[in-house]
XYZ file of C-alpha atoms in Angstrom:
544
model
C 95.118 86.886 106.754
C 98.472 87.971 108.143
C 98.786 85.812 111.815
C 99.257 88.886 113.803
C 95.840 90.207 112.679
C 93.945 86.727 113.380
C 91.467 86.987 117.103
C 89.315 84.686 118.132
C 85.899 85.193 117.286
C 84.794 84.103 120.963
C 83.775 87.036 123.182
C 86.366 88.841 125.641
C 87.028 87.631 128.826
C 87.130 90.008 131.766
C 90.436 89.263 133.695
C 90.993 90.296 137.129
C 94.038 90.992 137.909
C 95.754 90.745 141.500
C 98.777 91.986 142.755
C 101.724 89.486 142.537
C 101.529 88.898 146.236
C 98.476 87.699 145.890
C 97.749 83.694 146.379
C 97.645 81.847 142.413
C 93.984 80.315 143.720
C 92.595 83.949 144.240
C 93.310 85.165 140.807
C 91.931 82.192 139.244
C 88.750 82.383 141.596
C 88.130 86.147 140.440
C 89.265 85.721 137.211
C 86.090 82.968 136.495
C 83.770 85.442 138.596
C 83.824 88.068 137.148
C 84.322 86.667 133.391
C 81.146 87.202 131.295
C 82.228 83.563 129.925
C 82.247 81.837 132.760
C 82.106 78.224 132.515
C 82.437 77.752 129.059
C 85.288 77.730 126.541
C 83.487 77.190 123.391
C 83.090 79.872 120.735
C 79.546 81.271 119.942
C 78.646 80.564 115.753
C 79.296 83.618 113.984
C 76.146 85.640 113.249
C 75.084 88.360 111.648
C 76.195 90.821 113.976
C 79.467 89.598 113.889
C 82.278 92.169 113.100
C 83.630 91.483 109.240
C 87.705 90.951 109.704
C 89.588 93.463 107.605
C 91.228 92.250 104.435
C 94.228 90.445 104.602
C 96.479 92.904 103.086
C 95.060 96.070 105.168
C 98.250 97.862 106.134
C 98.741 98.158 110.081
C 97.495 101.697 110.016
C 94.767 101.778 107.910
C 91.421 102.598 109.746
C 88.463 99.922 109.859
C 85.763 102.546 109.973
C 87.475 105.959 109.060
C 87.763 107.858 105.735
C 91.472 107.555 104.279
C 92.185 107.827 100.266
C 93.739 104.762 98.445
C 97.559 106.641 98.418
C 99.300 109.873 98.063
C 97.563 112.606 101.012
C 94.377 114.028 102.456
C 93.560 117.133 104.395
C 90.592 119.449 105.017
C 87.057 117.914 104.578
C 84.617 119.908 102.813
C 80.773 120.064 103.779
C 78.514 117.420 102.361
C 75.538 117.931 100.564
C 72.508 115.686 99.848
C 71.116 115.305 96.348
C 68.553 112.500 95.526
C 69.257 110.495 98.562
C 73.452 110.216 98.207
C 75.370 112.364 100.366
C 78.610 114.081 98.385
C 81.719 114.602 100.639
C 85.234 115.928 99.163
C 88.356 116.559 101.013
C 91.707 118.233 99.994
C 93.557 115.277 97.870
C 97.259 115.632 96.518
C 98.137 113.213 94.107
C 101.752 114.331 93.729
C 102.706 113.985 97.357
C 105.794 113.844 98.518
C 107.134 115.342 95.534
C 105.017 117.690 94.471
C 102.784 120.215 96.364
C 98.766 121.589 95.354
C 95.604 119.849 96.406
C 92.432 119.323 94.453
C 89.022 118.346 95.349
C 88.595 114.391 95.962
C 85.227 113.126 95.825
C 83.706 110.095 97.937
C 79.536 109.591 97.966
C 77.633 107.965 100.311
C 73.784 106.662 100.869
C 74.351 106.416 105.248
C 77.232 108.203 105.990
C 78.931 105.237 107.026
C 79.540 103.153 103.768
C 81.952 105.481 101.266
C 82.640 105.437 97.826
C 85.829 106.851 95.996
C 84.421 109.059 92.518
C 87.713 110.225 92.036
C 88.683 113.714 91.888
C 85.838 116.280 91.627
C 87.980 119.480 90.952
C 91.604 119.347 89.648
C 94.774 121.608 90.849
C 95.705 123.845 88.240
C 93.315 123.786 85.838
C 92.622 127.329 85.007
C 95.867 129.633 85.485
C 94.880 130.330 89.159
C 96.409 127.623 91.007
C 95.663 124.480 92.744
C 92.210 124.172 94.802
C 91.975 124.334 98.539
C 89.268 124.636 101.090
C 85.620 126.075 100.458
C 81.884 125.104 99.917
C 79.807 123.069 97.606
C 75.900 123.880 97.343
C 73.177 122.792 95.452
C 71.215 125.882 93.612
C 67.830 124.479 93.728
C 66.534 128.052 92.698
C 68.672 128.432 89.991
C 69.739 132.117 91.440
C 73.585 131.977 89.685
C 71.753 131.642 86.562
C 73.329 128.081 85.697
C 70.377 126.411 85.495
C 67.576 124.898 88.878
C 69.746 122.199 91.186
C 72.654 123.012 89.599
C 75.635 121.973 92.238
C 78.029 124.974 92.468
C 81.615 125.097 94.182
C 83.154 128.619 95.810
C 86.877 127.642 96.550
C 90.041 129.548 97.534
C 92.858 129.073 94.722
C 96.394 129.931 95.436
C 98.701 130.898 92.861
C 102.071 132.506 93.518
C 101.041 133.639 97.018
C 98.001 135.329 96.618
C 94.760 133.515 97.311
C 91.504 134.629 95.567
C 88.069 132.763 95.473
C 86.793 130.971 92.026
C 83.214 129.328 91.302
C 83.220 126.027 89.670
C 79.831 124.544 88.133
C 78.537 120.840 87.957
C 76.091 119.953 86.013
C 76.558 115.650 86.860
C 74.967 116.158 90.422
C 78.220 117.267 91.375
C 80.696 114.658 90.091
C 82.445 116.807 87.884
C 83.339 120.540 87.882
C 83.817 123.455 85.230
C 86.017 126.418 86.276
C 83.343 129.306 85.709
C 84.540 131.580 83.044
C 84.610 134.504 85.372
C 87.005 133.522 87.683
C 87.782 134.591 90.480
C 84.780 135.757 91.355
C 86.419 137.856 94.902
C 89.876 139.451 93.904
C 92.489 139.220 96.807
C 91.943 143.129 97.773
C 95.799 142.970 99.038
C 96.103 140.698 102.370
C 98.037 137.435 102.748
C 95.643 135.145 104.480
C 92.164 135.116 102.447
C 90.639 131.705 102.356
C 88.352 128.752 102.909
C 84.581 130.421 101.667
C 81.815 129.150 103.779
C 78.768 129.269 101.872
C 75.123 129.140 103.043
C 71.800 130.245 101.758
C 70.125 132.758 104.480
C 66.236 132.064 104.197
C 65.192 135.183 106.158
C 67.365 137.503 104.736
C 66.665 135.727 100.982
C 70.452 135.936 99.671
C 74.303 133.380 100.400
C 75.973 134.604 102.707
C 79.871 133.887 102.823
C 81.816 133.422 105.616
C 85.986 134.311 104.928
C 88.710 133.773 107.382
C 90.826 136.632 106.925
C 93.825 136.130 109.448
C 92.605 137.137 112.435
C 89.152 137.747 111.771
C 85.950 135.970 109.794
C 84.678 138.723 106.977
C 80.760 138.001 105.952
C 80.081 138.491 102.518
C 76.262 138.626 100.576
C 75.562 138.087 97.324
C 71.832 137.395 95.032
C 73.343 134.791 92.985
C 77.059 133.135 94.321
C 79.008 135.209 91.670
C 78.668 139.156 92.858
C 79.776 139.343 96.432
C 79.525 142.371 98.336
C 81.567 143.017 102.223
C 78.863 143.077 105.066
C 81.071 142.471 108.089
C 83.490 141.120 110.391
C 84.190 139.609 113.442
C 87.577 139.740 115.265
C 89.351 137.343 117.828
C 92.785 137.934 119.901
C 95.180 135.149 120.837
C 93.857 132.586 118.583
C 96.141 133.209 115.404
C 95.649 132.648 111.831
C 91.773 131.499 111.419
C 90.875 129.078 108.800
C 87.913 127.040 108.013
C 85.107 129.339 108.968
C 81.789 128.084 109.819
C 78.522 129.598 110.773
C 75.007 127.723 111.025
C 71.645 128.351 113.660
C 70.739 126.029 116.502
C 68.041 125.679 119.058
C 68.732 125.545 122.517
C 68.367 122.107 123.808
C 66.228 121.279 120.939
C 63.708 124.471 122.007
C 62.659 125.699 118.624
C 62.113 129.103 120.518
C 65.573 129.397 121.304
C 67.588 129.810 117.949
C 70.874 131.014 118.635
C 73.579 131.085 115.717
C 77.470 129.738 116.053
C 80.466 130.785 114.454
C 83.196 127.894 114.001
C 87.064 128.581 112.784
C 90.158 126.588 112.686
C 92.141 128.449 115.255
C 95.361 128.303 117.199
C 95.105 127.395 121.321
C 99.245 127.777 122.410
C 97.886 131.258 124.179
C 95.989 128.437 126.063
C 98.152 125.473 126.252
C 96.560 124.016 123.825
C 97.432 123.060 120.084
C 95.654 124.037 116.750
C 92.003 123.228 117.091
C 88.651 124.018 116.430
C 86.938 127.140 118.361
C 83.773 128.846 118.005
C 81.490 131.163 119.743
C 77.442 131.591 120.566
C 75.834 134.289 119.319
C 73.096 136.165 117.295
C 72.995 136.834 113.565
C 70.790 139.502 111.947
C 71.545 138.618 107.775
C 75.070 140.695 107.865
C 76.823 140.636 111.123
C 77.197 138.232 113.592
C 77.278 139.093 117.344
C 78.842 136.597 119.858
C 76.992 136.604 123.278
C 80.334 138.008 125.542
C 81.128 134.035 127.035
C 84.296 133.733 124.657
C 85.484 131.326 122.513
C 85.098 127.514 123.241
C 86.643 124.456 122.548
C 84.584 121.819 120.339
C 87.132 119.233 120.780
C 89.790 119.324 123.238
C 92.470 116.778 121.914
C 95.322 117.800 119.409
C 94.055 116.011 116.069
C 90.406 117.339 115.282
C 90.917 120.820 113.031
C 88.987 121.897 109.429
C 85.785 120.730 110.916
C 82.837 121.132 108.480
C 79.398 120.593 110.296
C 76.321 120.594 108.377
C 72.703 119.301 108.919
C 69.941 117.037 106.921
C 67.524 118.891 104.793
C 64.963 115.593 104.913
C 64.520 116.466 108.515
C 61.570 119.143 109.354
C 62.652 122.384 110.717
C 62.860 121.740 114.162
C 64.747 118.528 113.927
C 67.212 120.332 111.871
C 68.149 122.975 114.274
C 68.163 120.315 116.898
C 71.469 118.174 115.430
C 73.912 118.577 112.660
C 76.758 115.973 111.574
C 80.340 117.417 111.761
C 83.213 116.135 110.683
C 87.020 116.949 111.227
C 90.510 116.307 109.698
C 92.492 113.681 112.559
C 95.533 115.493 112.167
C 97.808 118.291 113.343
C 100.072 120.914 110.688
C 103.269 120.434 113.908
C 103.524 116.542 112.619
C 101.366 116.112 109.811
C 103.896 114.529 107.538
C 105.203 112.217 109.945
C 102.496 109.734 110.459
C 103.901 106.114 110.267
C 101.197 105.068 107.022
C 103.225 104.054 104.257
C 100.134 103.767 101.571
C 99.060 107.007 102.089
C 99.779 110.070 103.992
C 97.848 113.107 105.924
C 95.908 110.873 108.739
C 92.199 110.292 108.296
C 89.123 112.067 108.928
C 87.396 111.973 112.279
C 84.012 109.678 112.391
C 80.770 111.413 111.789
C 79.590 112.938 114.832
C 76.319 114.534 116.055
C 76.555 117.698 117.594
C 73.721 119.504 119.780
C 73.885 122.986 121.395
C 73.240 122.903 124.993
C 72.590 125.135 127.982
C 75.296 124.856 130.568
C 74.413 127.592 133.470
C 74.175 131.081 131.989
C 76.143 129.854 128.371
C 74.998 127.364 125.771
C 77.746 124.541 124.723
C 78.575 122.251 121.882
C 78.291 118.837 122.547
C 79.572 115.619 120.597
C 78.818 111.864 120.243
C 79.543 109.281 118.029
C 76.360 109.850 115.010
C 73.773 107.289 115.528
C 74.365 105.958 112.018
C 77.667 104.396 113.972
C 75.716 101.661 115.103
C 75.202 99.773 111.776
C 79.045 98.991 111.744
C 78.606 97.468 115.813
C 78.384 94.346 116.659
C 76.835 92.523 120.452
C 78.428 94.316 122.852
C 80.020 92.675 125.746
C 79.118 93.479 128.862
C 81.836 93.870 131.500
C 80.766 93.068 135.210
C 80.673 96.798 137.872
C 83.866 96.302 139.602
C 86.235 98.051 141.641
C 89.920 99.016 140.052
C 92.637 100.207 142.111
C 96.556 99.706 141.977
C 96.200 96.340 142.628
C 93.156 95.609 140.379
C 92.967 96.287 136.957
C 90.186 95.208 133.314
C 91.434 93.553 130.652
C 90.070 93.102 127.453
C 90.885 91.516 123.810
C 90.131 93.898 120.660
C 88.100 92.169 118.078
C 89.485 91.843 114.886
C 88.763 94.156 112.865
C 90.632 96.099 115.236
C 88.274 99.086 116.094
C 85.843 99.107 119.009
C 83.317 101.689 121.052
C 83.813 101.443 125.254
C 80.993 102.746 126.899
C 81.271 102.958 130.613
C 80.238 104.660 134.183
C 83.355 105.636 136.689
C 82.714 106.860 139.830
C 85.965 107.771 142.646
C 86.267 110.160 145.623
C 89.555 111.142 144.370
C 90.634 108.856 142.099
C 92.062 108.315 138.605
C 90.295 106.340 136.216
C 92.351 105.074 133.135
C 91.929 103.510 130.191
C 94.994 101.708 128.093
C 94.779 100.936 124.664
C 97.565 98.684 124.610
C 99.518 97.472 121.496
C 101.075 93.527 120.999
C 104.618 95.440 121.735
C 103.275 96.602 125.173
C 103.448 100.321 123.773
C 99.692 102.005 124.968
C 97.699 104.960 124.564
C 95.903 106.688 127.624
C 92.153 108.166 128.214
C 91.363 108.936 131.527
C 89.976 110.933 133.949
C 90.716 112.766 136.861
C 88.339 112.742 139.936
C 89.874 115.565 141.751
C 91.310 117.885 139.238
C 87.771 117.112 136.846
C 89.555 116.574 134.025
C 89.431 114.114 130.767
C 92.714 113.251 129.015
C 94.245 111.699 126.211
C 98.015 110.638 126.385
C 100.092 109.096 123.660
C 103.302 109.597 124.945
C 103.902 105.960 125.303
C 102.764 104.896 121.700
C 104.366 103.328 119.173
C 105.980 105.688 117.571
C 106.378 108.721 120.073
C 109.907 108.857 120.791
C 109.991 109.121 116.892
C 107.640 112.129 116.974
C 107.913 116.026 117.482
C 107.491 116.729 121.012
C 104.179 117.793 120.659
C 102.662 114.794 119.510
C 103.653 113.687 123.389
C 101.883 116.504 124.975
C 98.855 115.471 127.177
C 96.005 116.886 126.475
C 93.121 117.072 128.720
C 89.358 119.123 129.310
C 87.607 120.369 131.994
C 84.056 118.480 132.442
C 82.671 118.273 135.976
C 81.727 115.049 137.038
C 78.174 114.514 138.734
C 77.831 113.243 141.948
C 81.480 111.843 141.486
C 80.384 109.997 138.537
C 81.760 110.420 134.955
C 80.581 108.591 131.772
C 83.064 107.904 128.835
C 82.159 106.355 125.103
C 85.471 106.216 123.563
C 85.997 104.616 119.972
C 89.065 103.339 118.969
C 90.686 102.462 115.255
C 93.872 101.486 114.168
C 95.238 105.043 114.058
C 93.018 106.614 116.825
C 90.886 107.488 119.724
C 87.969 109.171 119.878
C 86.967 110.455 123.422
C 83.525 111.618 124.233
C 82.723 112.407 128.217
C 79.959 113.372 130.446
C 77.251 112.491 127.819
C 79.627 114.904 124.887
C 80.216 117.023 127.167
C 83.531 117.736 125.867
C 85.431 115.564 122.935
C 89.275 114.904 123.253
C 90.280 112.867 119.859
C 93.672 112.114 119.261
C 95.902 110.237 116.309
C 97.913 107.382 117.990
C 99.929 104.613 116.466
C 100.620 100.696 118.010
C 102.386 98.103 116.452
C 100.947 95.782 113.991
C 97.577 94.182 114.878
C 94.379 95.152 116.925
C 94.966 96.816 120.175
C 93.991 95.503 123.536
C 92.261 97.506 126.154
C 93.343 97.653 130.452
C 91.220 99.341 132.357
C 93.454 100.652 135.750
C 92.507 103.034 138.757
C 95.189 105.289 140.487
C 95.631 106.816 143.668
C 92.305 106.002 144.841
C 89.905 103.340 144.212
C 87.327 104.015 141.148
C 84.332 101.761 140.914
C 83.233 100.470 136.973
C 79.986 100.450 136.155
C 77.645 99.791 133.067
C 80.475 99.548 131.069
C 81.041 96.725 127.967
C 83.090 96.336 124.515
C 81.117 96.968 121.229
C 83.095 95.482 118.540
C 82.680 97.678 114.939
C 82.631 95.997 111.678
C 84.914 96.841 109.331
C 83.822 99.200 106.638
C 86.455 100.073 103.775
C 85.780 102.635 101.422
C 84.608 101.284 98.203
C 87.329 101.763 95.353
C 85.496 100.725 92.431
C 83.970 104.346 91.454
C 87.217 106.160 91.603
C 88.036 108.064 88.663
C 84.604 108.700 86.994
């Protein structure tokens, strides 16, 4: 193991810290009351809970519990499916990156959704005269309706070829480890527009046929068909000031779990700088009769608020009964953004990572229903014992400090609560470079801030952009779980209330965490350090 990567496997200590004015004998004195050591130096025996160290040649950047390929560059994910108990997840892969351009379909298979496994690549770029393979949707056929046989796994994906973007069908018979371009391809002829892409592909049970959802600049088009290789135009919806949509999405959910309140949700990669904002992740609430979807007249929201969470794929578990499946759904989202995309300080591979699995429920917030996010309970086989940290107060003269374990990624769970205060929370690298979450008592507002990083004044300007959310605080209390990797921070507040994730860069070696209050003083409570075990995606299946 390289020495900067090497912690102690003792528990962190909780330092108080004092302004320098302060008397020595104070600091020392709050320092051992408040410690959740105190009294003893001694190390506890490792145990099974204890987080695995990552490998000794891990580069500095390479995530401890996110998806990233071996080399060359990732983008979109693709929706997984389940088939005989392994989930099947693919993302946009380019082999030839930097020097060449075209993505296939990678393919990585999983039994928890937390353990992955590289199968190698799925689909290949440029395999059938109609270009290389971008985003779109893999489904298992269990009724055999496009006639290539019961269960068969079938793929509708945009190709690109000299600027004009059509949508093939590609057929696995392997359970969906390997793909043959259908002979009819494409199956949907560009009818003459530039941005025609990313099929979303579902199977409507009350209406009995797929339906497809397109994003088609700036609108979705819905598409039917009996069998996934005759499509025919049903509708569309259309959006103002978002920009070019891509990655379309659309999927029920009940209402705070009320099986007698189904309401239907259209996702799409969209573009927030009417807002403020950068490229992101909207969607909208509304009804869905089989052809046309209607949004309920709220507008478009936000599912996460930070700058690196776009091409989100959500999807749900078919082992689950019906009500439990319009209750929750996984989702998933590329951790990058197109404005610095190639500029990411990994040197074994390229294009970020993908966000961790999350769970996502729909909500009813006043007279609109919500999104929320949180960390998917399948998260806490990679944790370790938490460590509690004592309720304290934090204020410009008091601050938290606390030592990342060594695998380098860690959940913080904790309760703030200020008049008018600032609560913040520094990731801090070895170099004393640091990325912010926070929140603001009087302006209710979460934020993420990574314009002190690493590698910001190396960056476009706006990777240094602040980002931040509205979520109202209750009684002057906020809650935060925020988990943290090599390359980035995940932000959940006010119970998912709103998500802020963000790409962020330190120097070699775990990163640290200093918990600080501004402006007014912000009292910590229930909060603690859960260190995650590492868990690297297994290599050995690539290629099959």
């Amino acid at each position: 193991m390289h020495t900067q990567n090497t912690r102690s496997a003792a528990p962190r200590r909780l330092l108080v810290l004092v302004a320098a004015a302060a008397a020595a004998i104070l600091l020392v004195a709050l320092a051992v009351a408040l410690s959740p050591r105190a009294g003893t130096d001694a190390a506890p025996s490792p145990s099974a809970t204890t987080p695995e160290e990552p490998p000794a040649d891990r580069s500095p950047h390479r995530p401890a519990v996110h998806i990233t390929p071996e080399r060359d560059w990732m983008n979109d994910p693709q929706k997984p499916f389940l088939l005989d108990g392994v989930w099947h997840y693919y993302y946009l892969y380019n082999a030839d990156y930097p020097d060449g351009n075209g993505t296939a379909w990678y393919h990585a298979t999983s039994t928890d959704l937390v353990h992955w496994e590289d199968q190698g690549v799925a689909i290949d770029k440029y395999g059938n005269g109609l270009g290389d393979i971008w985003t779109g949707t893999a489904v298992v056929d269990h009724q055999g309706t496009a006639g290539f046989g019961t269960g068969a796994v079938v793929a509708l994906v945009t190709q690109q070829v000299d600027g004009v973007q059509r949508q093939s069908l590609f057929v696995s018979q392997d359970g969906g480890y390997s793909f043959e371009s259908y002979y009819g391809n494409p199956v949907m002829e560009n009818p003459g527009v530039a941005d025609w892409r990313d099929p979303r592909v579902f199977w409507d049970e009350s209406s009995g046929h797929w339906v497809m959802a397109l994003a088609e600049h700036d609108r979705i088009g819905f598409y039917t068909s009996p069998n996934l290789r005759e499509w025919t135009y049903a509708s569309d919806f259309r959006t103002t000031d978002l920009g070019v949509l891509e990655c379309p999405d659309l999927f029920p959910m009940a209402v705070d779990g009320d099986p007698g309140d189904v309401r239907w949700v259209l996702v799409a990669g969209a573009n927030g700088a009417a807002e403020e904002k950068t490229t992101g992740t909207a969607y909208w609430v509304g009804d869905w009769d089989g052809e046309r979807f209607t949004a309920d007249g709220s507008g478009h929201q936000w599912l996460d608020h930070g700058p690196d969470y776009y091409a989100a794929v959500t999807w749900d578990d078919p082992r689950l009964d019906e009500s439990a499946r319009l209750s929750t759904r996984y989702g998933i989202g590329w951790m990058n953004n197109w404005a610095y995309a190639d500029d990411f300080p990994s040197d074994e591979w390229h294009g970020g990572s993908d966000s961790i699995i999350r769970e996502i429920t729909l909500a009813s917030d006043g007279d609109r229903a919500m999104l929320r996010s949180a960390p998917a309970s399948e998260l806490a086989a990679l944790e370790g014992d938490p460590e509690r940290i004592d309720d304290v107060r934090i204020d410009g003269e008091r601050a938290v400090e606390l030592e990342a374990p060594a695998s380098g990624a860690y959940r913080i769970r904790l309760d703030a609560s200020s008049e008018a205060g600032e609560l913040r929370v520094k990731v801090v690298s070895a170099d004393g470079s640091f990325a912010t979450v926070g929140y603001d008592f009087a302006a209710q507002t979460a934020f993420v801030a990574r314009d002190t990083d690493a590698v910001s004044a190396d960056m476009p300007a706006e990777y240094r952009t602040v980002r931040t959310a509205p979520v109202t605080s209750s009684g002057d209390r906020i809650t935060l779980d925020i988990v943290v990797d090599a390359a980035s921070i995940e932000v959940f507040a006010a119970d998912g209330q709103a998500a802020l994730t963000m790409a962020t860069f330190g120097s070699a070696g775990p990163r640290d965490v200093r918990i600080e209050g501004a402006r007014d003083a912000v009292d910590v409570a229930d909060a603690s350090l859960t260190p995650l075990r590492a868990a690297p995606v297994t290599r050995e299946g690539r290629g099959r």
